[in-house]
Amino acid sequence: MFVETCSKGWKGFKHFIKKLLHGNTDEIVKTEGKVFNELGKLGDNTKSLFENAGIKFRKELPLGKVWGQTEEYTCAANSLGMLLDDLGIPRSEKYLADALHTDRNGANILDIPEALKNAYIDNVKTIARGHKGDKISVNALEKVMKTGNKKAVVSVWHEDFGAHAIVVDKIKNGRVYVRDPLPLFQGSSYSISFEDFKKVFYEKFVTIQKNKLP
């Protein structure tokens, strides 16, 4: 089962250093330049995901508060926290990380609906897409977000960084508006082209909106 993670690169780097310190270089250096290719482009948590990916973006005024994640592996909890704060349901990153059963490998964003129940947050409505057998495209995200005032926690991935969770606030005029928990302790707000977003979309998202009063 795939686990959403913000720390794939860092974990691999630590594993690499451990092998290096113990002299286990056979696994590391198989061909000249391989170490640089696999480890020289590790994700930099002082930059946004799209800076890491080398994808052009445009800074934007945030459509809600921007929180910077406090650990390398709390992007899912942090993104969920930003959305809940938008809905007037403030919860700390740590509280939500616990509800998501976050460990040092991160958390699965598809566990958000269950985590909200565990956290006794029952006045919201969620739509989770991307479970096993549910093959989706970024067009499905765009379609769902257009029906009602929905925002989403979305899984993205790039080979030089690994997997990451971000907030998508809206998709409009060919651009995707994002709040990113990276950089650490800072976060960022920007937009990218719809076509570039397709390149990193990891086929999982959870939309959240507040239940309407009867």
PDB file of C-alpha atoms in Angstrom:
ATOM      1  CA  MET A   1       0.000   0.000   0.000  1.00  0.00           C
ATOM      2  CA  PHE A   2       1.390   3.333  -0.999  1.00  0.00           C
ATOM      3  CA  VAL A   3       1.971   5.718   1.885  1.00  0.00           C
ATOM      4  CA  GLU A   4       1.922   9.461   1.253  1.00  0.00           C
ATOM      5  CA  THR A   5       5.344  10.751   2.214  1.00  0.00           C
ATOM      6  CA  CYS A   6       7.208  14.008   2.358  1.00  0.00           C
ATOM      7  CA  SER A   7      10.487  12.395   3.305  1.00  0.00           C
ATOM      8  CA  LYS A   8      11.280   9.791   0.682  1.00  0.00           C
ATOM      9  CA  GLY A   9      14.417  11.569  -0.429  1.00  0.00           C
ATOM     10  CA  TRP A  10      15.660  12.292   3.082  1.00  0.00           C
ATOM     11  CA  LYS A  11      15.082   8.718   4.225  1.00  0.00           C
ATOM     12  CA  GLY A  12      16.987   7.419   1.218  1.00  0.00           C
ATOM     13  CA  PHE A  13      19.817   9.827   1.907  1.00  0.00           C
ATOM     14  CA  LYS A  14      20.114   8.666   5.543  1.00  0.00           C
ATOM     15  CA  HIS A  15      20.196   5.058   4.324  1.00  0.00           C
ATOM     16  CA  PHE A  16      22.929   6.002   1.860  1.00  0.00           C
ATOM     17  CA  ILE A  17      25.064   7.684   4.558  1.00  0.00           C
ATOM     18  CA  LYS A  18      24.665   4.654   6.845  1.00  0.00           C
ATOM     19  CA  LYS A  19      25.970   2.365   4.101  1.00  0.00           C
ATOM     20  CA  LEU A  20      28.787   4.761   3.313  1.00  0.00           C
ATOM     21  CA  LEU A  21      29.931   4.966   6.939  1.00  0.00           C
ATOM     22  CA  HIS A  22      29.933   1.174   7.191  1.00  0.00           C
ATOM     23  CA  GLY A  23      31.918   0.800   3.999  1.00  0.00           C
ATOM     24  CA  ASN A  24      29.083  -0.796   2.024  1.00  0.00           C
ATOM     25  CA  THR A  25      29.953   0.959  -1.198  1.00  0.00           C
ATOM     26  CA  ASP A  26      29.268  -1.909  -3.590  1.00  0.00           C
ATOM     27  CA  GLU A  27      25.553  -1.181  -3.543  1.00  0.00           C
ATOM     28  CA  ILE A  28      26.159   2.538  -3.905  1.00  0.00           C
ATOM     29  CA  VAL A  29      28.654   2.818  -6.719  1.00  0.00           C
ATOM     30  CA  LYS A  30      27.696   0.465  -9.525  1.00  0.00           C
ATOM     31  CA  THR A  31      28.368   2.860 -12.356  1.00  0.00           C
ATOM     32  CA  GLU A  32      30.209   6.142 -12.513  1.00  0.00           C
ATOM     33  CA  GLY A  33      27.875   9.053 -11.739  1.00  0.00           C
ATOM     34  CA  LYS A  34      25.044   6.944 -10.343  1.00  0.00           C
ATOM     35  CA  VAL A  35      25.350   8.365  -6.824  1.00  0.00           C
ATOM     36  CA  PHE A  36      25.007  11.892  -8.139  1.00  0.00           C
ATOM     37  CA  ASN A  37      22.050  11.019 -10.338  1.00  0.00           C
ATOM     38  CA  GLU A  38      20.097   9.344  -7.539  1.00  0.00           C
ATOM     39  CA  LEU A  39      21.208  11.383  -4.539  1.00  0.00           C
ATOM     40  CA  GLY A  40      22.512  14.659  -5.938  1.00  0.00           C
ATOM     41  CA  LYS A  41      18.976  15.860  -6.695  1.00  0.00           C
ATOM     42  CA  LEU A  42      17.370  15.165  -3.359  1.00  0.00           C
ATOM     43  CA  GLY A  43      14.344  17.202  -2.372  1.00  0.00           C
ATOM     44  CA  ASP A  44      15.208  20.454  -0.650  1.00  0.00           C
ATOM     45  CA  ASN A  45      12.729  21.207   2.127  1.00  0.00           C
ATOM     46  CA  THR A  46      13.695  24.890   2.045  1.00  0.00           C
ATOM     47  CA  LYS A  47      11.955  25.129  -1.331  1.00  0.00           C
ATOM     48  CA  SER A  48       8.435  24.461  -2.606  1.00  0.00           C
ATOM     49  CA  LEU A  49       7.684  21.211  -4.415  1.00  0.00           C
ATOM     50  CA  PHE A  50       7.570  22.923  -7.804  1.00  0.00           C
ATOM     51  CA  GLU A  51      10.898  24.649  -7.204  1.00  0.00           C
ATOM     52  CA  ASN A  52      12.293  21.185  -6.466  1.00  0.00           C
ATOM     53  CA  ALA A  53      10.748  19.880  -9.669  1.00  0.00           C
ATOM     54  CA  GLY A  54      12.069  22.772 -11.751  1.00  0.00           C
ATOM     55  CA  ILE A  55       8.542  23.657 -12.873  1.00  0.00           C
ATOM     56  CA  LYS A  56       7.723  27.293 -13.592  1.00  0.00           C
ATOM     57  CA  PHE A  57       5.299  28.838 -11.105  1.00  0.00           C
ATOM     58  CA  ARG A  58       3.859  32.245 -10.274  1.00  0.00           C
ATOM     59  CA  LYS A  59       3.611  33.557  -6.729  1.00  0.00           C
ATOM     60  CA  GLU A  60       0.038  34.353  -5.710  1.00  0.00           C
ATOM     61  CA  LEU A  61      -1.772  35.921  -2.777  1.00  0.00           C
ATOM     62  CA  PRO A  62      -2.980  32.944  -0.709  1.00  0.00           C
ATOM     63  CA  LEU A  63      -6.665  32.015  -0.689  1.00  0.00           C
ATOM     64  CA  GLY A  64      -6.458  31.179   3.002  1.00  0.00           C
ATOM     65  CA  LYS A  65      -3.799  30.948   5.692  1.00  0.00           C
ATOM     66  CA  VAL A  66      -0.480  29.404   4.728  1.00  0.00           C
ATOM     67  CA  TRP A  67       1.146  27.048   7.232  1.00  0.00           C
ATOM     68  CA  GLY A  68       4.629  25.630   6.883  1.00  0.00           C
ATOM     69  CA  GLN A  69       4.940  21.993   7.870  1.00  0.00           C
ATOM     70  CA  THR A  70       7.113  21.470  10.954  1.00  0.00           C
ATOM     71  CA  GLU A  71       8.491  18.034  10.062  1.00  0.00           C
ATOM     72  CA  GLU A  72       9.682  16.468   6.813  1.00  0.00           C
ATOM     73  CA  TYR A  73       6.759  14.003   6.926  1.00  0.00           C
ATOM     74  CA  THR A  74       3.739  16.110   8.018  1.00  0.00           C
ATOM     75  CA  CYS A  75       2.610  17.530   4.668  1.00  0.00           C
ATOM     76  CA  ALA A  76      -0.720  15.647   4.728  1.00  0.00           C
ATOM     77  CA  ALA A  77      -1.594  16.812   8.250  1.00  0.00           C
ATOM     78  CA  ASN A  78      -0.500  20.340   7.464  1.00  0.00           C
ATOM     79  CA  SER A  79      -2.511  20.547   4.237  1.00  0.00           C
ATOM     80  CA  LEU A  80      -5.574  19.189   6.028  1.00  0.00           C
ATOM     81  CA  GLY A  81      -5.049  21.775   8.767  1.00  0.00           C
ATOM     82  CA  MET A  82      -5.032  24.640   6.263  1.00  0.00           C
ATOM     83  CA  LEU A  83      -8.325  23.489   4.761  1.00  0.00           C
ATOM     84  CA  LEU A  84     -10.005  22.986   8.121  1.00  0.00           C
ATOM     85  CA  ASP A  85      -8.876  26.450   9.203  1.00  0.00           C
ATOM     86  CA  ASP A  86     -10.561  27.843   6.070  1.00  0.00           C
ATOM     87  CA  LEU A  87     -13.779  26.227   7.305  1.00  0.00           C
ATOM     88  CA  GLY A  88     -13.454  27.710  10.791  1.00  0.00           C
ATOM     89  CA  ILE A  89     -12.328  24.423  12.348  1.00  0.00           C
ATOM     90  CA  PRO A  90      -8.783  25.112  13.567  1.00  0.00           C
ATOM     91  CA  ARG A  91      -6.738  22.088  14.581  1.00  0.00           C
ATOM     92  CA  SER A  92      -2.996  21.815  15.131  1.00  0.00           C
ATOM     93  CA  GLU A  93      -0.679  19.951  12.792  1.00  0.00           C
ATOM     94  CA  LYS A  94       0.242  17.538  15.588  1.00  0.00           C
ATOM     95  CA  TYR A  95      -3.412  16.814  16.409  1.00  0.00           C
ATOM     96  CA  LEU A  96      -4.180  16.000  12.779  1.00  0.00           C
ATOM     97  CA  ALA A  97      -0.932  14.063  12.307  1.00  0.00           C
ATOM     98  CA  ASP A  98      -1.973  11.815  15.198  1.00  0.00           C
ATOM     99  CA  ALA A  99      -5.467  11.373  13.730  1.00  0.00           C
ATOM    100  CA  LEU A 100      -3.877  10.368  10.392  1.00  0.00           C
ATOM    101  CA  HIS A 101      -1.532   7.906  12.148  1.00  0.00           C
ATOM    102  CA  THR A 102       1.428   9.769  10.677  1.00  0.00           C
ATOM    103  CA  ASP A 103       4.842   8.194  11.075  1.00  0.00           C
ATOM    104  CA  ARG A 104       8.251   9.128   9.702  1.00  0.00           C
ATOM    105  CA  ASN A 105       7.130   7.860   6.293  1.00  0.00           C
ATOM    106  CA  GLY A 106       4.235  10.316   6.257  1.00  0.00           C
ATOM    107  CA  ALA A 107       0.518   9.585   5.938  1.00  0.00           C
ATOM    108  CA  ASN A 108      -1.949   8.533   3.264  1.00  0.00           C
ATOM    109  CA  ILE A 109      -4.245  11.401   2.254  1.00  0.00           C
ATOM    110  CA  LEU A 110      -6.988   8.866   1.484  1.00  0.00           C
ATOM    111  CA  ASP A 111      -7.171   8.257   5.232  1.00  0.00           C
ATOM    112  CA  ILE A 112      -8.426  11.824   5.756  1.00  0.00           C
ATOM    113  CA  PRO A 113     -12.165  10.944   5.951  1.00  0.00           C
ATOM    114  CA  GLU A 114     -11.509   8.341   8.656  1.00  0.00           C
ATOM    115  CA  ALA A 115      -9.091  10.672  10.444  1.00  0.00           C
ATOM    116  CA  LEU A 116     -11.759  13.369  10.629  1.00  0.00           C
ATOM    117  CA  LYS A 117     -14.094  10.887  12.296  1.00  0.00           C
ATOM    118  CA  ASN A 118     -11.338   9.894  14.717  1.00  0.00           C
ATOM    119  CA  ALA A 119     -10.832  13.579  15.521  1.00  0.00           C
ATOM    120  CA  TYR A 120     -14.584  14.054  16.110  1.00  0.00           C
ATOM    121  CA  ILE A 121     -14.859  16.478  13.197  1.00  0.00           C
ATOM    122  CA  ASP A 122     -18.196  15.458  11.738  1.00  0.00           C
ATOM    123  CA  ASN A 123     -19.557  18.702  10.311  1.00  0.00           C
ATOM    124  CA  VAL A 124     -17.680  18.393   7.019  1.00  0.00           C
ATOM    125  CA  LYS A 125     -18.281  16.472   3.811  1.00  0.00           C
ATOM    126  CA  THR A 126     -15.418  14.749   1.996  1.00  0.00           C
ATOM    127  CA  ILE A 127     -14.922  13.113  -1.377  1.00  0.00           C
ATOM    128  CA  ALA A 128     -11.876  10.831  -1.581  1.00  0.00           C
ATOM    129  CA  ARG A 129     -10.715   9.606  -4.979  1.00  0.00           C
ATOM    130  CA  GLY A 130      -7.786   7.432  -5.993  1.00  0.00           C
ATOM    131  CA  HIS A 131      -8.342   4.242  -4.015  1.00  0.00           C
ATOM    132  CA  LYS A 132      -7.176   0.974  -5.566  1.00  0.00           C
ATOM    133  CA  GLY A 133      -9.136   0.401  -8.760  1.00  0.00           C
ATOM    134  CA  ASP A 134     -10.260   4.048  -8.927  1.00  0.00           C
ATOM    135  CA  LYS A 135      -8.159   5.294 -11.830  1.00  0.00           C
ATOM    136  CA  ILE A 136      -8.520   9.057 -12.091  1.00  0.00           C
ATOM    137  CA  SER A 137      -7.018  11.987 -13.939  1.00  0.00           C
ATOM    138  CA  VAL A 138      -6.550  15.620 -13.008  1.00  0.00           C
ATOM    139  CA  ASN A 139      -9.724  16.311 -15.001  1.00  0.00           C
ATOM    140  CA  ALA A 140     -11.694  14.442 -12.308  1.00  0.00           C
ATOM    141  CA  LEU A 141     -10.281  16.809  -9.689  1.00  0.00           C
ATOM    142  CA  GLU A 142     -11.232  19.835 -11.779  1.00  0.00           C
ATOM    143  CA  LYS A 143     -14.762  18.521 -12.295  1.00  0.00           C
ATOM    144  CA  VAL A 144     -15.365  17.799  -8.588  1.00  0.00           C
ATOM    145  CA  MET A 145     -14.008  21.178  -7.499  1.00  0.00           C
ATOM    146  CA  LYS A 146     -16.381  22.983  -9.848  1.00  0.00           C
ATOM    147  CA  THR A 147     -19.423  21.470  -8.124  1.00  0.00           C
ATOM    148  CA  GLY A 148     -19.828  23.508  -4.962  1.00  0.00           C
ATOM    149  CA  ASN A 149     -17.322  25.477  -2.928  1.00  0.00           C
ATOM    150  CA  LYS A 150     -14.738  22.715  -2.633  1.00  0.00           C
ATOM    151  CA  LYS A 151     -11.021  22.761  -2.008  1.00  0.00           C
ATOM    152  CA  ALA A 152      -8.799  19.694  -1.969  1.00  0.00           C
ATOM    153  CA  VAL A 153      -5.789  18.007  -0.431  1.00  0.00           C
ATOM    154  CA  VAL A 154      -3.951  16.568  -3.417  1.00  0.00           C
ATOM    155  CA  SER A 155      -1.109  14.093  -3.809  1.00  0.00           C
ATOM    156  CA  VAL A 156       1.703  15.139  -6.147  1.00  0.00           C
ATOM    157  CA  TRP A 157       4.946  13.410  -7.054  1.00  0.00           C
ATOM    158  CA  HIS A 158       8.234  14.133  -8.771  1.00  0.00           C
ATOM    159  CA  GLU A 159      11.146  11.784  -9.314  1.00  0.00           C
ATOM    160  CA  ASP A 160      13.658  14.170  -7.753  1.00  0.00           C
ATOM    161  CA  PHE A 161      11.587  14.652  -4.619  1.00  0.00           C
ATOM    162  CA  GLY A 162       9.121  11.840  -3.991  1.00  0.00           C
ATOM    163  CA  ALA A 163       5.500  12.249  -2.954  1.00  0.00           C
ATOM    164  CA  HIS A 164       4.018  15.303  -1.285  1.00  0.00           C
ATOM    165  CA  ALA A 165       0.618  16.661  -0.229  1.00  0.00           C
ATOM    166  CA  ILE A 166      -0.572  20.162  -1.104  1.00  0.00           C
ATOM    167  CA  VAL A 167      -3.769  22.207  -1.027  1.00  0.00           C
ATOM    168  CA  VAL A 168      -5.451  23.033  -4.325  1.00  0.00           C
ATOM    169  CA  ASP A 169      -7.720  26.053  -3.791  1.00  0.00           C
ATOM    170  CA  LYS A 170      -9.060  26.421  -7.299  1.00  0.00           C
ATOM    171  CA  ILE A 171      -8.494  25.631 -10.960  1.00  0.00           C
ATOM    172  CA  LYS A 172      -9.291  28.592 -13.164  1.00  0.00           C
ATOM    173  CA  ASN A 173      -8.322  29.917 -16.598  1.00  0.00           C
ATOM    174  CA  GLY A 174      -5.829  27.147 -17.196  1.00  0.00           C
ATOM    175  CA  ARG A 175      -4.034  27.593 -13.876  1.00  0.00           C
ATOM    176  CA  VAL A 176      -3.977  25.617 -10.625  1.00  0.00           C
ATOM    177  CA  TYR A 177      -3.831  27.669  -7.411  1.00  0.00           C
ATOM    178  CA  VAL A 178      -1.849  25.966  -4.675  1.00  0.00           C
ATOM    179  CA  ARG A 179      -0.902  26.330  -1.038  1.00  0.00           C
ATOM    180  CA  ASP A 180       2.188  24.261  -0.356  1.00  0.00           C
ATOM    181  CA  PRO A 181       3.313  23.258   3.192  1.00  0.00           C
ATOM    182  CA  LEU A 182       6.873  23.682   1.944  1.00  0.00           C
ATOM    183  CA  PRO A 183       9.264  25.315   2.643  1.00  0.00           C
ATOM    184  CA  LEU A 184       9.478  23.971   6.198  1.00  0.00           C
ATOM    185  CA  PHE A 185       8.079  26.370   8.823  1.00  0.00           C
ATOM    186  CA  GLN A 186       7.060  28.778   6.071  1.00  0.00           C
ATOM    187  CA  GLY A 187       4.839  27.318   3.353  1.00  0.00           C
ATOM    188  CA  SER A 188       4.105  29.043   0.049  1.00  0.00           C
ATOM    189  CA  SER A 189       1.307  30.131  -2.258  1.00  0.00           C
ATOM    190  CA  TYR A 190       1.545  30.052  -6.023  1.00  0.00           C
ATOM    191  CA  SER A 191      -0.107  28.953  -9.244  1.00  0.00           C
ATOM    192  CA  ILE A 192       1.124  26.738 -12.049  1.00  0.00           C
ATOM    193  CA  SER A 193      -0.244  25.918 -15.474  1.00  0.00           C
ATOM    194  CA  PHE A 194      -2.791  23.132 -15.730  1.00  0.00           C
ATOM    195  CA  GLU A 195      -0.507  21.294 -18.151  1.00  0.00           C
ATOM    196  CA  ASP A 196       2.435  21.407 -15.750  1.00  0.00           C
ATOM    197  CA  PHE A 197       0.216  20.269 -12.901  1.00  0.00           C
ATOM    198  CA  LYS A 198      -0.697  17.174 -14.911  1.00  0.00           C
ATOM    199  CA  LYS A 199       2.972  16.177 -14.851  1.00  0.00           C
ATOM    200  CA  VAL A 200       3.062  15.847 -11.058  1.00  0.00           C
ATOM    201  CA  PHE A 201      -0.537  14.878 -10.225  1.00  0.00           C
ATOM    202  CA  TYR A 202      -0.368  11.551  -8.355  1.00  0.00           C
ATOM    203  CA  GLU A 203      -3.951  10.414  -8.919  1.00  0.00           C
ATOM    204  CA  LYS A 204      -5.219  10.934  -5.370  1.00  0.00           C
ATOM    205  CA  PHE A 205      -7.223  13.738  -3.840  1.00  0.00           C
ATOM    206  CA  VAL A 206      -9.690  14.486  -1.057  1.00  0.00           C
ATOM    207  CA  THR A 207     -12.105  17.413  -1.303  1.00  0.00           C
ATOM    208  CA  ILE A 208     -13.511  18.949   1.857  1.00  0.00           C
ATOM    209  CA  GLN A 209     -16.409  21.306   2.416  1.00  0.00           C
ATOM    210  CA  LYS A 210     -18.542  22.212   5.389  1.00  0.00           C
ATOM    211  CA  ASN A 211     -21.925  20.549   5.714  1.00  0.00           C
ATOM    212  CA  LYS A 212     -24.820  22.864   5.021  1.00  0.00           C
ATOM    213  CA  LEU A 213     -27.040  23.677   7.950  1.00  0.00           C
ATOM    214  CA  PRO A 214     -30.527  22.106   7.675  1.00  0.00           C
TER     215      PRO A 214
END
